CSV table of C-alpha atoms in Angstrom, one decimal:
chain,number,residue,atom,x,y,z
A,1,MET,CA,-3.9,-1.1,-25.2
A,2,LYS,CA,-3.0,-1.8,-21.6
A,3,VAL,CA,-5.0,-3.8,-19.0
A,4,VAL,CA,-4.6,-4.5,-15.4
A,5,VAL,CA,-6.3,-7.8,-14.6
A,6,GLN,CA,-7.1,-8.5,-10.9
A,7,ARG,CA,-8.4,-11.8,-9.6
A,8,VAL,CA,-11.2,-10.8,-7.2
A,9,SER,CA,-13.5,-12.6,-4.7
A,10,LYS,CA,-15.8,-9.6,-5.2
A,11,ALA,CA,-15.8,-6.2,-6.8
A,12,SER,CA,-18.2,-3.4,-7.5
A,13,VAL,CA,-18.4,0.0,-9.2
A,14,THR,CA,-20.2,3.0,-7.6
A,15,ILE,CA,-21.2,6.1,-9.5
A,16,ALA,CA,-22.7,9.1,-7.8
A,17,GLN,CA,-23.1,7.1,-4.6
A,18,LYS,CA,-25.1,4.4,-6.4
A,19,LYS,CA,-23.6,0.9,-6.8
A,20,VAL,CA,-24.1,0.2,-10.6
A,21,VAL,CA,-22.4,-3.2,-10.9
A,22,SER,CA,-21.0,-5.9,-8.7
A,23,ILE,CA,-19.6,-9.4,-9.2
A,24,ALA,CA,-18.5,-12.2,-7.0
A,25,ASN,CA,-15.7,-14.6,-8.0
A,26,GLY,CA,-14.0,-13.3,-11.2
A,27,LEU,CA,-11.8,-10.6,-12.7
A,28,LEU,CA,-11.7,-6.8,-12.5
A,29,ILE,CA,-10.2,-5.4,-15.6
A,30,LEU,CA,-8.9,-1.8,-15.9
A,31,LEU,CA,-8.5,-0.8,-19.5
A,32,GLY,CA,-6.4,2.0,-21.0
A,33,VAL,CA,-6.5,2.9,-24.7
A,34,VAL,CA,-4.0,4.8,-26.9
A,35,ASN,CA,-4.6,6.3,-30.3
A,36,GLU,CA,-2.5,3.5,-32.0
A,37,ASP,CA,-4.7,0.7,-30.7
A,38,THR,CA,-6.6,-1.4,-33.2
A,39,ILE,CA,-9.1,-4.3,-33.4
A,40,GLU,CA,-6.0,-6.6,-33.5
A,41,ASP,CA,-5.0,-5.4,-30.0
A,42,ILE,CA,-8.4,-6.1,-28.7
A,43,GLY,CA,-8.5,-9.7,-30.1
A,44,TRP,CA,-5.1,-10.5,-28.7
A,45,LEU,CA,-5.9,-9.1,-25.2
A,46,THR,CA,-9.4,-10.6,-24.9
A,47,ASN,CA,-8.1,-14.0,-25.9
A,48,LYS,CA,-5.3,-13.8,-23.4
A,49,ILE,CA,-7.7,-12.7,-20.6
A,50,VAL,CA,-10.3,-15.4,-21.0
A,51,ASN,CA,-7.6,-18.1,-21.2
A,52,LEU,CA,-5.3,-16.7,-18.5
A,53,ARG,CA,-4.9,-19.5,-15.9
A,54,VAL,CA,-5.0,-17.6,-12.6
A,55,PHE,CA,-7.6,-19.5,-10.7
A,56,GLY,CA,-6.9,-22.5,-8.5
A,57,ASP,CA,-7.6,-26.0,-9.7
A,58,ASP,CA,-8.6,-28.9,-7.4
A,59,SER,CA,-5.0,-29.0,-6.1
A,60,GLY,CA,-4.9,-25.3,-5.4
A,61,VAL,CA,-2.5,-24.6,-8.3
A,62,MET,CA,-3.3,-21.6,-10.6
A,63,ASN,CA,-4.2,-23.8,-13.5
A,64,THR,CA,-7.8,-22.7,-14.5
A,65,SER,CA,-9.2,-19.8,-16.4
A,66,ILE,CA,-12.2,-17.5,-16.0
A,67,LYS,CA,-14.0,-19.6,-18.6
A,68,ASP,CA,-13.2,-22.8,-16.6
A,69,ILE,CA,-14.7,-21.5,-13.4
A,70,ASN,CA,-17.6,-19.7,-15.1
A,71,GLY,CA,-16.5,-16.5,-13.3
A,72,GLU,CA,-17.7,-12.9,-13.8
A,73,ILE,CA,-15.9,-9.9,-15.2
A,74,ILE,CA,-16.1,-6.1,-14.6
A,75,VAL,CA,-14.4,-3.8,-17.2
A,76,VAL,CA,-13.5,-0.3,-16.1
A,77,SER,CA,-12.0,2.3,-18.5
A,78,GLN,CA,-8.9,4.0,-17.0
A,79,PHE,CA,-7.0,6.4,-19.1
A,80,THR,CA,-4.5,6.9,-16.3
A,81,LEU,CA,-2.9,3.6,-17.1
A,82,HIS,CA,-1.0,5.5,-19.9
A,83,ALA,CA,0.3,8.2,-17.6
A,84,SER,CA,3.9,9.3,-18.2
A,85,THR,CA,5.8,10.3,-15.1
A,86,LYS,CA,9.2,11.0,-16.8
A,87,LYS,CA,9.1,14.7,-16.1
A,88,GLY,CA,8.2,16.4,-12.8
A,89,ASN,CA,5.6,15.1,-10.4
A,90,ARG,CA,2.5,15.7,-12.3
A,91,PRO,CA,1.6,12.8,-14.6
A,92,SER,CA,1.0,13.5,-18.3
A,93,TYR,CA,-1.8,11.7,-20.0
A,94,ILE,CA,-0.9,12.8,-23.6
A,95,LYS,CA,-0.6,9.2,-24.7
A,96,ALA,CA,-4.2,8.3,-23.6
A,97,ALA,CA,-6.7,8.3,-26.5
A,98,LYS,CA,-9.3,11.0,-26.5
A,99,PRO,CA,-13.0,9.8,-26.1
A,100,ASP,CA,-13.7,9.9,-29.8
A,101,VAL,CA,-11.1,7.2,-30.3
A,102,ALA,CA,-11.2,5.5,-26.9
A,103,ILE,CA,-15.0,4.9,-26.6
A,104,PRO,CA,-15.4,2.9,-29.8
A,105,LEU,CA,-12.4,0.7,-28.9
A,106,TYR,CA,-13.6,0.3,-25.3
A,107,GLN,CA,-17.0,-0.8,-26.6
A,108,SER,CA,-15.4,-3.2,-29.1
A,109,PHE,CA,-13.2,-4.6,-26.3
A,110,ILE,CA,-16.3,-5.3,-24.2
A,111,LYS,CA,-18.1,-7.0,-27.2
A,112,GLN,CA,-15.1,-9.1,-28.1
A,113,LEU,CA,-14.6,-10.1,-24.4
A,114,GLU,CA,-18.2,-11.2,-24.1
A,115,GLN,CA,-17.9,-13.2,-27.3
A,116,ASP,CA,-14.7,-14.9,-26.2
A,117,LEU,CA,-16.1,-15.5,-22.7
A,118,GLY,CA,-19.5,-16.7,-24.0
A,119,LYS,CA,-21.5,-14.4,-21.6
A,120,SER,CA,-22.1,-10.8,-20.7
A,121,VAL,CA,-19.6,-8.8,-18.7
A,122,GLN,CA,-20.3,-5.9,-16.3
A,123,THR,CA,-18.9,-2.4,-17.0
A,124,GLY,CA,-18.3,0.9,-15.3
A,125,GLU,CA,-19.3,4.0,-17.2
A,126,PHE,CA,-16.7,5.5,-19.6
A,127,GLY,CA,-15.5,8.9,-18.4
A,128,ALA,CA,-17.5,8.8,-15.1
A,129,ASP,CA,-16.1,9.5,-11.7
A,130,MET,CA,-16.2,5.9,-10.4
A,131,LYS,CA,-15.5,4.4,-7.0
A,132,VAL,CA,-14.1,0.9,-7.6
A,133,GLU,CA,-14.2,-1.5,-4.7
A,134,LEU,CA,-12.5,-4.9,-4.7
A,135,ILE,CA,-11.1,-7.7,-2.7
A,136,ASN,CA,-8.1,-8.8,-4.7
A,137,ASP,CA,-7.9,-12.6,-4.2
A,138,GLY,CA,-4.4,-13.8,-3.7
A,139,PRO,CA,-3.5,-11.1,-4.4
A,140,VAL,CA,-3.2,-11.8,-8.2
A,141,THR,CA,-2.6,-8.8,-10.5
A,142,ILE,CA,-1.4,-9.2,-14.1
A,143,ILE,CA,-0.5,-6.3,-16.3
A,144,MET,CA,-0.6,-6.8,-20.1
A,145,ASP,CA,0.2,-4.4,-22.9
A,146,SER,CA,-0.8,-5.3,-26.5
A,147,LYS,CA,2.3,-3.3,-27.7
A,148,ASN,CA,4.5,-5.8,-25.8
A,149,LYS,CA,3.3,-9.1,-27.1
A,150,ILE,CA,6.8,-10.6,-27.6
């Protein structure tokens, strides 16, 4: 399971020209799932995300988490995070999980993230053509892969 975590001052998701979710200060998370992902991957990632100290403290040092600032989160599914570009110029998405595997894991990720955060998170729509708009604050962008924990 791979995530791209972006600290944002605002973010939104639009589907079919209708803004479906938006947040102010918080995190935008792009989530990619592979067939080998498990509940353990979810627990490891969500714990890391909610405790990730990427927000400024009173001294302006990145020393506080999303929980500390009571920030908001948007999660967007993105199978292209597992693209392989080893051969040619057209990315291969063969490693990305098919919807029958990915959707339950995506939903479990959201539930676990809400539990770890202690409040609801916003989401895009799995498989939809989404327009994601954000102002990356910093910029701060962290990439985590549950298969590279060590």
